[in-house]
Short mmCIF file of C-alpha atoms in Angstrom, two decimals:
data_model
loop_
_atom_site.label_atom_id
_atom_site.label_comp_id
_atom_site.label_asym_id
_atom_site.label_seq_id
_atom_site.Cartn_x
_atom_site.Cartn_y
_atom_site.Cartn_z
CA UNK A 1 -105.89 -181.78 121.94
CA UNK A 2 -109.56 -181.37 122.83
CA UNK A 3 -112.05 -178.60 123.46
CA UNK A 4 -111.62 -175.95 126.14
CA UNK A 5 -111.81 -177.51 129.61
CA UNK A 6 -111.23 -181.10 128.43
CA UNK A 7 -108.05 -181.52 130.54
CA UNK A 8 -105.18 -180.82 128.11
CA UNK A 9 -103.06 -178.77 130.52
CA UNK A 10 -103.54 -181.25 133.39
CA UNK A 11 -102.68 -184.16 131.05
CA UNK A 12 -99.56 -182.33 129.85
CA UNK A 13 -98.44 -181.82 133.47
CA UNK A 14 -98.99 -185.51 134.28
CA UNK A 15 -97.08 -186.56 131.17
CA UNK A 16 -94.22 -184.23 132.09
CA UNK A 17 -94.12 -185.66 135.64
CA UNK A 18 -94.06 -189.21 134.23
CA UNK A 19 -91.18 -188.41 131.86
CA UNK A 20 -89.18 -186.74 134.65
CA UNK A 21 -89.88 -189.74 136.90
CA UNK A 22 -88.61 -192.15 134.22
CA UNK A 23 -85.35 -190.17 134.05
CA UNK A 24 -84.85 -191.17 137.72
CA UNK A 25 -82.19 -188.51 138.06
CA UNK A 26 -84.05 -186.19 140.43
CA UNK A 27 -81.65 -183.45 139.35
CA UNK A 28 -82.22 -179.76 139.92
CA UNK A 29 -82.93 -179.37 136.19
CA UNK A 30 -85.79 -181.89 136.35
CA UNK A 31 -87.33 -180.02 139.30
CA UNK A 32 -86.96 -176.72 137.44
CA UNK A 33 -88.72 -178.16 134.38
CA UNK A 34 -91.64 -179.31 136.55
CA UNK A 35 -92.02 -175.74 137.88
CA UNK A 36 -92.42 -174.25 134.38
CA UNK A 37 -96.10 -175.21 134.02
CA UNK A 38 -97.41 -173.67 137.27
CA UNK A 39 -95.37 -170.55 136.52
CA UNK A 40 -96.76 -170.11 133.01
CA UNK A 41 -100.30 -170.92 134.16
CA UNK A 42 -100.23 -167.95 136.56
CA UNK A 43 -99.36 -165.50 133.76
CA UNK A 44 -101.05 -167.17 130.77
CA UNK A 45 -104.22 -168.82 132.13
CA UNK A 46 -107.54 -167.33 133.20
CA UNK A 47 -111.10 -168.25 134.15
CA UNK A 48 -113.56 -168.43 131.23
CA UNK A 49 -117.17 -169.56 131.10
CA UNK A 50 -115.97 -172.96 129.86
CA UNK A 51 -112.98 -173.55 132.15
CA UNK A 52 -111.73 -172.09 135.45
CA UNK A 53 -108.08 -172.58 134.41
CA UNK A 54 -108.17 -171.97 130.67
CA UNK A 55 -104.88 -171.65 128.75
CA UNK A 56 -105.01 -168.33 126.91
CA UNK A 57 -101.87 -169.19 124.92
CA UNK A 58 -100.33 -172.26 123.32
CA UNK A 59 -97.07 -173.82 124.45
CA UNK A 60 -94.68 -176.37 123.04
CA UNK A 61 -92.10 -177.80 125.46
CA UNK A 62 -89.04 -179.48 123.93
CA UNK A 63 -87.18 -181.80 126.32
CA UNK A 64 -83.62 -182.65 125.21
CA UNK A 65 -82.04 -185.95 126.28
CA UNK A 66 -78.60 -187.51 126.29
CA UNK A 67 -79.09 -191.24 126.80
CA UNK A 68 -81.78 -191.35 129.51
CA UNK A 69 -80.90 -188.07 131.16
CA UNK A 70 -82.67 -184.79 130.47
CA UNK A 71 -80.04 -182.16 129.58
CA UNK A 72 -82.18 -179.14 128.78
CA UNK A 73 -85.58 -177.79 127.80
CA UNK A 74 -86.89 -175.13 125.46
CA UNK A 75 -90.29 -173.46 125.44
CA UNK A 76 -92.17 -171.88 122.54
CA UNK A 77 -95.33 -169.86 123.18
CA UNK A 78 -98.08 -169.00 120.71
CA UNK A 79 -100.68 -166.24 120.56
CA UNK A 80 -101.12 -164.97 124.09
CA UNK A 81 -104.64 -163.48 124.37
CA UNK A 82 -103.45 -159.97 125.29
CA UNK A 83 -106.92 -158.45 124.87
CA UNK A 84 -107.94 -160.17 128.13
CA UNK A 85 -105.74 -157.70 130.05
CA UNK A 86 -108.13 -154.84 129.24
CA UNK A 87 -111.50 -156.58 128.78
CA UNK A 88 -113.25 -159.71 130.07
CA UNK A 89 -116.78 -160.87 129.26
CA UNK A 90 -119.39 -161.71 131.90
CA UNK A 91 -118.39 -164.72 134.02
CA UNK A 92 -114.72 -164.39 133.04
CA UNK A 93 -111.60 -163.07 134.75
CA UNK A 94 -108.29 -161.46 133.87
CA UNK A 95 -105.06 -163.50 134.00
CA UNK A 96 -104.62 -165.34 137.32
CA UNK A 97 -101.48 -163.44 138.37
CA UNK A 98 -103.36 -160.19 139.10
CA UNK A 99 -105.67 -161.94 141.62
CA UNK A 100 -102.76 -163.91 143.11
CA UNK A 101 -100.90 -160.65 143.75
CA UNK A 102 -103.88 -159.03 145.50
CA UNK A 103 -104.33 -162.11 147.70
CA UNK A 104 -100.68 -162.96 148.33
CA UNK A 105 -98.82 -159.68 148.79
CA UNK A 106 -98.41 -158.32 152.30
CA UNK A 107 -99.75 -154.84 153.19
CA UNK A 108 -96.20 -153.47 153.05
CA UNK A 109 -95.59 -154.99 149.60
CA UNK A 110 -98.90 -153.65 148.29
CA UNK A 111 -97.91 -150.20 149.51
CA UNK A 112 -94.54 -150.56 147.77
CA UNK A 113 -96.24 -151.48 144.48
CA UNK A 114 -98.99 -148.85 144.93
CA UNK A 115 -101.78 -151.45 144.98
CA UNK A 116 -105.10 -150.57 146.62
CA UNK A 117 -108.33 -152.54 147.08
CA UNK A 118 -108.97 -154.83 144.05
CA UNK A 119 -112.56 -153.58 143.74
CA UNK A 120 -111.19 -150.23 142.50
CA UNK A 121 -109.49 -151.56 139.34
CA UNK A 122 -111.24 -151.51 135.99
CA UNK A 123 -108.97 -154.16 134.42
CA UNK A 124 -110.10 -156.76 136.97
CA UNK A 125 -113.74 -155.60 136.63
CA UNK A 126 -113.77 -154.77 140.34
CA UNK A 127 -114.13 -158.50 141.02
CA UNK A 128 -112.51 -160.46 143.76
CA UNK A 129 -113.78 -163.63 145.41
CA UNK A 130 -114.98 -165.27 148.60
CA UNK A 131 -112.65 -165.81 151.53
CA UNK A 132 -112.04 -169.42 150.45
CA UNK A 133 -111.13 -168.30 146.93
CA UNK A 134 -108.85 -165.57 148.29
CA UNK A 135 -107.04 -168.13 150.47
CA UNK A 136 -106.55 -170.39 147.45
CA UNK A 137 -105.15 -167.46 145.48
CA UNK A 138 -102.84 -166.62 148.37
CA UNK A 139 -101.48 -170.20 148.30
CA UNK A 140 -101.12 -169.97 144.52
CA UNK A 141 -99.13 -166.73 144.85
CA UNK A 142 -96.71 -168.52 147.14
CA UNK A 143 -96.42 -171.36 144.59
CA UNK A 144 -95.60 -168.82 141.87
CA UNK A 145 -92.91 -167.19 144.04
CA UNK A 146 -91.42 -170.61 144.81
CA UNK A 147 -91.47 -171.53 141.11
CA UNK A 148 -89.75 -168.25 140.15
CA UNK A 149 -87.07 -168.91 142.76
CA UNK A 150 -86.56 -172.53 141.74
CA UNK A 151 -86.36 -171.83 138.01
CA UNK A 152 -83.75 -169.16 138.76
CA UNK A 153 -85.35 -165.69 138.54
CA UNK A 154 -83.47 -163.06 140.56
CA UNK A 155 -85.27 -161.23 143.37
CA UNK A 156 -84.91 -157.83 141.62
CA UNK A 157 -86.36 -159.29 138.42
CA UNK A 158 -89.39 -160.48 140.35
CA UNK A 159 -89.83 -157.04 141.94
CA UNK A 160 -89.53 -155.30 138.53
CA UNK A 161 -92.07 -157.67 137.03
CA UNK A 162 -94.65 -157.07 139.76
CA UNK A 163 -94.03 -153.32 139.68
CA UNK A 164 -94.89 -153.31 135.97
CA UNK A 165 -98.03 -155.41 136.53
CA UNK A 166 -99.20 -153.03 139.27
CA UNK A 167 -98.52 -150.13 136.90
CA UNK A 168 -100.66 -151.78 134.21
CA UNK A 169 -103.60 -152.04 136.64
CA UNK A 170 -103.28 -148.38 137.62
CA UNK A 171 -102.98 -147.35 133.97
CA UNK A 172 -106.35 -149.00 133.29
CA UNK A 173 -108.04 -146.53 135.64
CA UNK A 174 -106.81 -143.46 133.74
CA UNK A 175 -109.72 -141.75 131.95
CA UNK A 176 -109.95 -138.66 129.74
CA UNK A 177 -112.20 -135.59 129.53
CA UNK A 178 -112.53 -133.15 126.65
CA UNK A 179 -111.45 -129.65 127.69
CA UNK A 180 -114.18 -128.25 125.44
CA UNK A 181 -116.51 -129.68 122.81
CA UNK A 182 -114.51 -131.09 119.89
CA UNK A 183 -111.34 -129.67 121.45
CA UNK A 184 -108.24 -131.29 122.93
CA UNK A 185 -108.56 -133.70 125.83
CA UNK A 186 -106.91 -134.02 129.21
CA UNK A 187 -106.57 -136.70 131.84
CA UNK A 188 -109.69 -136.51 134.00
CA UNK A 189 -109.29 -134.91 137.40
CA UNK A 190 -110.57 -138.08 139.13
CA UNK A 191 -107.91 -140.28 137.55
CA UNK A 192 -104.81 -138.12 138.08
CA UNK A 193 -103.97 -140.20 141.16
CA UNK A 194 -104.04 -143.36 139.00
CA UNK A 195 -101.75 -141.73 136.49
CA UNK A 196 -99.32 -140.90 139.27
CA UNK A 197 -99.61 -144.46 140.64
CA UNK A 198 -98.82 -145.86 137.19
CA UNK A 199 -95.81 -143.53 137.01
CA UNK A 200 -94.24 -143.82 140.41
CA UNK A 201 -95.23 -147.32 141.53
CA UNK A 202 -91.89 -148.56 142.84
CA UNK A 203 -90.10 -145.58 141.16
CA UNK A 204 -88.79 -147.93 138.47
CA UNK A 205 -88.14 -146.74 134.96
CA UNK A 206 -90.67 -148.91 133.05
CA UNK A 207 -93.55 -147.43 134.98
CA UNK A 208 -92.17 -143.92 134.52
CA UNK A 209 -92.31 -144.74 130.80
CA UNK A 210 -96.07 -145.14 131.08
CA UNK A 211 -96.29 -141.76 132.78
CA UNK A 212 -94.11 -140.12 130.15
CA UNK A 213 -96.30 -141.56 127.45
CA UNK A 214 -99.55 -140.31 128.90
CA UNK A 215 -98.20 -136.82 129.50
CA UNK A 216 -96.62 -136.46 126.07
CA UNK A 217 -97.86 -134.12 123.37
CA UNK A 218 -99.79 -136.33 120.89
CA UNK A 219 -102.42 -137.04 123.52
CA UNK A 220 -103.51 -133.40 123.63
CA UNK A 221 -104.42 -133.64 119.95
CA UNK A 222 -106.77 -136.58 120.42
CA UNK A 223 -110.36 -137.19 121.27
CA UNK A 224 -111.20 -139.31 124.34
CA UNK A 225 -111.86 -142.58 122.50
CA UNK A 226 -108.48 -142.82 120.73
CA UNK A 227 -106.80 -141.89 124.03
CA UNK A 228 -108.55 -144.78 125.80
CA UNK A 229 -107.66 -147.10 122.89
CA UNK A 230 -104.01 -146.02 123.13
CA UNK A 231 -104.03 -146.60 126.91
CA UNK A 232 -105.39 -150.14 126.40
CA UNK A 233 -102.93 -150.83 123.56
CA UNK A 234 -100.04 -149.92 125.85
CA UNK A 235 -101.38 -152.13 128.67
CA UNK A 236 -101.71 -155.10 126.29
CA UNK A 237 -98.27 -154.54 124.81
CA UNK A 238 -96.61 -154.24 128.22
CA UNK A 239 -98.26 -157.42 129.53
CA UNK A 240 -97.33 -159.29 126.34
CA UNK A 241 -93.75 -158.08 126.69
CA UNK A 242 -93.56 -159.27 130.31
CA UNK A 243 -94.93 -162.69 129.29
CA UNK A 244 -92.45 -162.96 126.40
CA UNK A 245 -89.60 -161.99 128.72
CA UNK A 246 -90.60 -164.74 131.20
CA UNK A 247 -90.50 -167.34 128.40
CA UNK A 248 -87.10 -166.12 127.12
CA UNK A 249 -85.71 -166.11 130.65
CA UNK A 250 -86.95 -169.69 131.25
CA UNK A 251 -85.23 -170.77 128.03
CA UNK A 252 -81.95 -169.14 129.13
CA UNK A 253 -82.10 -170.84 132.53
CA UNK A 254 -83.05 -174.30 131.19
CA UNK A 255 -80.79 -174.40 128.13
CA UNK A 256 -78.65 -177.53 127.78
CA UNK A 257 -75.01 -177.17 128.75
CA UNK A 258 -73.40 -179.83 126.55
CA UNK A 259 -70.78 -180.11 123.83
CA UNK A 260 -72.38 -178.97 120.50
CA UNK A 261 -70.99 -182.17 118.92
CA UNK A 262 -73.15 -184.34 121.21
CA UNK A 263 -76.35 -185.52 119.54
CA UNK A 264 -79.41 -184.97 121.74
CA UNK A 265 -82.73 -186.77 121.32
CA UNK A 266 -85.94 -184.86 121.85
CA UNK A 267 -89.48 -185.29 123.18
CA UNK A 268 -91.88 -182.41 122.53
CA UNK A 269 -95.21 -181.82 124.30
CA UNK A 270 -97.77 -179.53 122.68
CA UNK A 271 -100.44 -178.08 124.98
CA UNK A 272 -102.53 -175.63 123.01
CA UNK A 273 -105.76 -173.76 123.71
CA UNK A 274 -108.84 -175.91 122.99
CA UNK A 275 -111.66 -175.34 120.50
CA UNK A 276 -114.00 -172.59 121.73
CA UNK A 277 -117.60 -171.65 121.03
CA UNK A 278 -118.76 -168.90 123.43
CA UNK A 279 -122.00 -166.89 123.44
CA UNK A 280 -119.87 -164.12 121.83
CA UNK A 281 -116.91 -165.22 119.67
CA UNK A 282 -114.31 -162.67 118.59
CA UNK A 283 -111.03 -162.49 116.69
CA UNK A 284 -109.27 -164.46 119.47
CA UNK A 285 -111.70 -167.39 119.12
CA UNK A 286 -111.12 -167.47 115.34
CA UNK A 287 -107.34 -167.73 115.93
CA UNK A 288 -107.80 -170.46 118.56
CA UNK A 289 -110.20 -172.46 116.37
CA UNK A 290 -107.90 -172.17 113.36
CA UNK A 291 -105.06 -173.69 115.42
CA UNK A 292 -107.39 -176.55 116.37
CA UNK A 293 -108.38 -177.04 112.71
CA UNK A 294 -104.67 -177.42 111.89
CA UNK A 295 -104.20 -180.02 114.66
CA UNK A 296 -107.27 -181.96 113.51
CA UNK A 297 -105.91 -182.00 109.96
CA UNK A 298 -102.54 -183.25 111.26
CA UNK A 299 -104.34 -186.02 113.19
CA UNK A 300 -106.35 -187.02 110.09
CA UNK A 301 -103.20 -187.08 107.97
CA UNK A 302 -101.40 -189.48 110.31
CA UNK A 303 -104.25 -191.70 111.42
CA UNK A 304 -106.14 -192.06 108.14
CA UNK A 305 -104.18 -190.91 105.09
CA UNK A 306 -100.70 -192.26 105.94
CA UNK A 307 -102.06 -195.42 107.55
CA UNK A 308 -104.28 -196.43 104.62
CA UNK A 309 -101.60 -195.49 102.08
CA UNK A 310 -99.23 -197.93 103.85
CA UNK A 311 -101.83 -200.75 103.64
CA UNK A 312 -102.33 -200.16 99.92
CA UNK A 313 -98.58 -199.95 99.30
CA UNK A 314 -98.08 -203.36 100.92
CA UNK A 315 -100.96 -204.88 98.94
CA UNK A 316 -103.15 -205.69 101.96
CA UNK A 317 -106.84 -206.38 101.38
CA UNK A 318 -108.42 -203.19 102.72
CA UNK A 319 -111.74 -201.39 102.45
CA UNK A 320 -111.05 -197.64 102.61
CA UNK A 321 -112.37 -195.92 105.73
CA UNK A 322 -113.74 -192.47 104.99
CA UNK A 323 -113.20 -189.65 107.47
CA UNK A 324 -114.33 -186.05 107.86
CA UNK A 325 -111.61 -184.21 105.93
CA UNK A 326 -111.40 -180.58 107.12
CA UNK A 327 -109.11 -179.40 104.31
CA UNK A 328 -111.85 -177.21 102.72
CA UNK A 329 -112.17 -175.30 106.02
CA UNK A 330 -108.39 -174.72 106.16
CA UNK A 331 -108.51 -173.46 102.57
CA UNK A 332 -111.33 -171.07 103.48
CA UNK A 333 -109.20 -169.67 106.30
CA UNK A 334 -105.63 -169.89 104.98
CA UNK A 335 -105.70 -169.82 101.15
CA UNK A 336 -103.78 -167.05 99.38
CA UNK A 337 -104.82 -164.54 98.15
CA UNK A 338 -108.52 -165.13 98.87
CA UNK A 339 -108.59 -166.93 102.23
CA UNK A 340 -110.19 -165.23 105.23
CA UNK A 341 -106.85 -164.30 106.86
CA UNK A 342 -105.45 -162.92 103.60
CA UNK A 343 -108.55 -160.78 103.14
CA UNK A 344 -108.23 -159.59 106.75
CA UNK A 345 -104.59 -158.54 106.15
CA UNK A 346 -105.59 -156.85 102.88
CA UNK A 347 -108.34 -154.85 104.59
CA UNK A 348 -106.06 -154.02 107.54
CA UNK A 349 -103.65 -152.34 105.12
CA UNK A 350 -106.30 -149.78 104.07
CA UNK A 351 -106.65 -146.91 106.58
CA UNK A 352 -110.25 -146.32 105.42
CA UNK A 353 -111.32 -149.96 105.79
CA UNK A 354 -113.75 -150.88 108.57
CA UNK A 355 -115.05 -154.09 110.10
CA UNK A 356 -118.11 -153.67 107.85
CA UNK A 357 -116.06 -153.43 104.63
CA UNK A 358 -114.18 -156.55 105.80
CA UNK A 359 -117.44 -158.48 106.36
CA UNK A 360 -118.82 -157.28 102.99
CA UNK A 361 -115.62 -158.58 101.33
CA UNK A 362 -116.05 -161.98 103.05
CA UNK A 363 -119.71 -162.22 102.02
CA UNK A 364 -118.86 -161.56 98.36
CA UNK A 365 -115.73 -163.78 98.33
CA UNK A 366 -117.30 -166.82 100.03
CA UNK A 367 -120.76 -166.73 98.47
CA UNK A 368 -121.89 -170.34 98.06
CA UNK A 369 -119.09 -171.77 100.25
CA UNK A 370 -120.62 -174.59 102.33
CA UNK A 371 -118.52 -173.73 105.38
CA UNK A 372 -119.29 -169.99 105.45
CA UNK A 373 -122.59 -168.28 106.25
CA UNK A 374 -123.22 -164.51 106.32
CA UNK A 375 -124.88 -163.15 109.48
CA UNK A 376 -128.62 -162.52 109.31
CA UNK A 377 -130.19 -159.09 109.73
CA UNK A 378 -127.99 -156.18 110.78
CA UNK A 379 -125.51 -158.24 112.82
CA UNK A 380 -121.90 -157.43 111.93
CA UNK A 381 -120.48 -160.94 111.76
CA UNK A 382 -120.38 -164.32 110.01
CA UNK A 383 -120.48 -168.04 110.80
CA UNK A 384 -117.98 -170.79 109.98
CA UNK A 385 -118.82 -174.50 110.12
CA UNK A 386 -115.68 -175.88 111.77
CA UNK A 387 -114.82 -179.57 112.16
CA UNK A 388 -116.24 -179.32 115.71
CA UNK A 389 -119.41 -177.45 114.75
CA UNK A 390 -120.76 -174.11 113.62
CA UNK A 391 -119.41 -170.97 115.34
CA UNK A 392 -120.86 -167.48 114.92
CA UNK A 393 -118.22 -164.73 115.02
CA UNK A 394 -118.75 -161.10 116.03
CA UNK A 395 -116.63 -159.11 113.56
CA UNK A 396 -116.46 -155.93 115.64
CA UNK A 397 -112.82 -155.14 116.44
CA UNK A 398 -111.34 -157.63 113.92
CA UNK A 399 -109.33 -154.99 112.00
CA UNK A 400 -108.08 -153.16 115.10
CA UNK A 401 -106.98 -156.40 116.79
CA UNK A 402 -105.30 -157.61 113.63
CA UNK A 403 -103.40 -154.33 113.15
CA UNK A 404 -102.25 -154.38 116.79
CA UNK A 405 -100.90 -150.82 116.57
CA UNK A 406 -99.39 -148.50 119.19
CA UNK A 407 -98.89 -144.73 119.36
CA UNK A 408 -95.58 -144.10 117.58
CA UNK A 409 -94.01 -142.10 120.40
CA UNK A 410 -94.16 -145.21 122.62
CA UNK A 411 -91.27 -146.73 120.69
CA UNK A 412 -88.76 -144.06 121.67
CA UNK A 413 -89.90 -144.18 125.27
CA UNK A 414 -89.42 -147.92 125.54
CA UNK A 415 -86.08 -147.85 123.76
CA UNK A 416 -84.87 -145.54 126.56
CA UNK A 417 -86.05 -148.02 129.20
CA UNK A 418 -83.21 -149.71 131.06
CA UNK A 419 -85.16 -152.84 131.96
CA UNK A 420 -84.92 -155.84 129.61
CA UNK A 421 -88.63 -156.50 130.11
CA UNK A 422 -89.70 -153.62 127.88
CA UNK A 423 -87.01 -153.36 125.21
CA UNK A 424 -89.05 -153.16 122.02
CA UNK A 425 -89.06 -155.69 119.26
CA UNK A 426 -88.15 -154.47 115.78
CA UNK A 427 -91.28 -152.57 114.82
CA UNK A 428 -91.84 -150.17 111.97
CA UNK A 429 -93.72 -146.89 111.70
CA UNK A 430 -97.04 -146.57 109.93
CA UNK A 431 -98.48 -143.06 110.00
CA UNK A 432 -102.21 -142.74 110.60
CA UNK A 433 -104.66 -139.89 110.04
CA UNK A 434 -104.45 -138.28 113.52
CA UNK A 435 -101.58 -140.03 115.27
CA UNK A 436 -98.49 -141.80 114.04
CA UNK A 437 -98.77 -145.48 114.97
CA UNK A 438 -96.24 -148.24 115.45
CA UNK A 439 -97.27 -151.39 113.66
CA UNK A 440 -96.39 -154.53 115.60
CA UNK A 441 -97.31 -156.78 112.65
CA UNK A 442 -100.66 -158.11 111.43
CA UNK A 443 -101.75 -160.72 113.92
CA UNK A 444 -103.24 -162.91 111.16
CA UNK A 445 -99.84 -162.97 109.43
CA UNK A 446 -98.06 -163.76 112.71
CA UNK A 447 -100.60 -166.52 113.43
CA UNK A 448 -100.13 -168.06 109.99
CA UNK A 449 -96.34 -168.04 110.34
CA UNK A 450 -96.42 -169.44 113.91
CA UNK A 451 -98.71 -172.28 112.85
CA UNK A 452 -96.54 -173.05 109.82
CA UNK A 453 -93.41 -173.35 112.01
CA UNK A 454 -95.31 -175.45 114.57
CA UNK A 455 -96.73 -177.81 111.93
CA UNK A 456 -93.27 -178.27 110.37
CA UNK A 457 -92.01 -179.38 113.79
CA UNK A 458 -94.90 -181.77 114.25
CA UNK A 459 -94.64 -183.30 110.77
CA UNK A 460 -90.91 -183.94 111.29
CA UNK A 461 -91.59 -185.90 114.51
CA UNK A 462 -93.13 -189.28 115.34
CA UNK A 463 -96.40 -188.16 116.90
CA UNK A 464 -98.51 -189.67 119.66
CA UNK A 465 -101.98 -188.17 120.13
CA UNK A 466 -103.62 -187.63 123.50
CA UNK A 467 -107.28 -186.84 122.80
CA UNK A 468 -108.90 -185.18 125.82
CA UNK A 469 -112.68 -185.54 126.17
CA UNK A 470 -114.75 -183.12 128.26
CA UNK A 471 -117.28 -185.00 130.42
CA UNK A 472 -119.79 -182.18 131.04
CA UNK A 473 -120.27 -178.44 130.50
CA UNK A 474 -121.00 -177.63 134.16
CA UNK A 475 -117.31 -177.91 135.24
CA UNK A 476 -118.46 -180.63 137.71
CA UNK A 477 -116.39 -183.67 138.80
CA UNK A 478 -117.84 -187.19 138.53
CA UNK A 479 -120.57 -186.23 136.01
CA UNK A 480 -120.61 -187.71 132.50
CA UNK A 481 -122.97 -186.24 129.91
CA UNK A 482 -123.21 -189.11 127.42
CA UNK A 483 -124.53 -186.95 124.57
CA UNK A 484 -121.74 -184.41 125.00
CA UNK A 485 -119.08 -187.15 125.07
CA UNK A 486 -120.53 -188.83 121.97
CA UNK A 487 -120.53 -185.54 120.06
CA UNK A 488 -116.79 -185.08 120.79
CA UNK A 489 -116.00 -188.68 119.75
CA UNK A 490 -117.81 -187.99 116.47
CA UNK A 491 -116.29 -184.64 115.50
CA UNK A 492 -112.76 -185.66 116.63
CA UNK A 493 -112.88 -188.65 114.28
CA UNK A 494 -112.36 -191.03 117.22
CA UNK A 495 -115.07 -193.48 116.13
CA UNK A 496 -113.31 -193.90 112.77
CA UNK A 497 -109.98 -194.12 114.61
CA UNK A 498 -111.31 -197.02 116.68
CA UNK A 499 -112.43 -198.74 113.49
CA UNK A 500 -109.06 -198.33 111.74
CA UNK A 501 -107.26 -199.61 114.86
CA UNK A 502 -109.62 -202.57 115.15
CA UNK A 503 -109.63 -203.57 111.45
CA UNK A 504 -106.08 -202.50 110.73
CA UNK A 505 -102.65 -203.59 111.90
CA UNK A 506 -101.79 -201.84 115.12
CA UNK A 507 -98.78 -204.03 116.09
CA UNK A 508 -95.93 -203.87 113.60
CA UNK A 509 -92.79 -205.79 114.53
CA UNK A 510 -89.68 -205.34 112.42
CA UNK A 511 -88.89 -208.29 110.09
CA UNK A 512 -85.88 -209.28 112.24
CA UNK A 513 -88.07 -209.39 115.35
CA UNK A 514 -90.69 -211.45 113.49
CA UNK A 515 -88.06 -213.90 112.20
CA UNK A 516 -86.62 -214.37 115.69
CA UNK A 517 -90.05 -215.16 117.13
#
């Protein structure tokens, strides 16, 4: 754990390499496991203002062992930041894979996928990079292809996947014009070529699905803004489905092939997105910071509560060490029925509710709460004092992102798709005022459930904590900002941890071992 850019992903890769090295088997499975991280980074990481290779999802890798040999691995992923596909703030980029494709594909392959100059695509903000950066991306694309091959992805699967990604980029350039004031809308003349590119890129069925969707009847009933929202919803859903398919495929390819009667031991590595405080913080940052609050609470429980309870139980002379308990913040966020996420789900269930009614509900519910502050003036937002400091959240888009809805007719179109990448999950209909929607599940509810399952896993294990400390905010090597480091040591509880390790009993032999000595 640690804040964004502190080195969690790099540490996780080093730890994985060390474990594979200790197995000393050098089997194909071990090499495949080592390729999982670079593969997932391409599809799940992106450049942010805090970190050039920021994990925009959480992952938990379970390594299964028989004696000292690794027999299989399983991956769980949490909360991919799908909104990044359609929007990035200043100084940020989309997921790496889009840039790798532009830099690494040959001219013939680009023509096959219908890809043009990257500066033309809205979803990558028309950005590319210098020649040096482009060369690095080209090398990275080759690494991704090698990783896909080594892990066991078929060539046709790789082609399908890239066809869909190219289709997503083209879809982002489709715009809409009203045929007359307050009347039905149509795809703008200028973007008909993009619509065709989204439809026929590679002539594969998933991309034809996108075309079918955009040419189907409900769109003619809509105004331009809902059409654009629907287009972006589809792009996010498709990218999320591709990412989920990659993870499922990895799990199929790396599953252990042993007798069910054989007992396997397990080592799990959790590498989750770090605490974030950007100039503008949205729904995604709240989800990320909640996950970090949970991890901090887990750390406190093991290092302080369990440790000191053991000293008292054994009658050791001990002066209690106090620590910054973040339980009140977790209650503010997770309590039922009046925690922030419960109120968000409640508001999301009302078709008439808006981000403003949600914020008004928070202001009345948390009046006087030390960890919650209403926004000043006419700003639609609120602040939460997290364990790592105060973060101001922009509440615009909270309800829409939490609802995570899709036009209802999309469901039938994706059911008819023959590719496994886009077979829909079990989703239910929720009619809306102008367009039937498919509800993919409140994101706050999904987040709460995912975190509960994750914490159950962690509490059932024997944990070791790797606390990553960020040396400076300039993303520079060899520079240590003492004040910044000290602040992290304070809010992480590491100064108190040092004290409990120094004053406490860090070496604990078993009685038999003690008697032998």
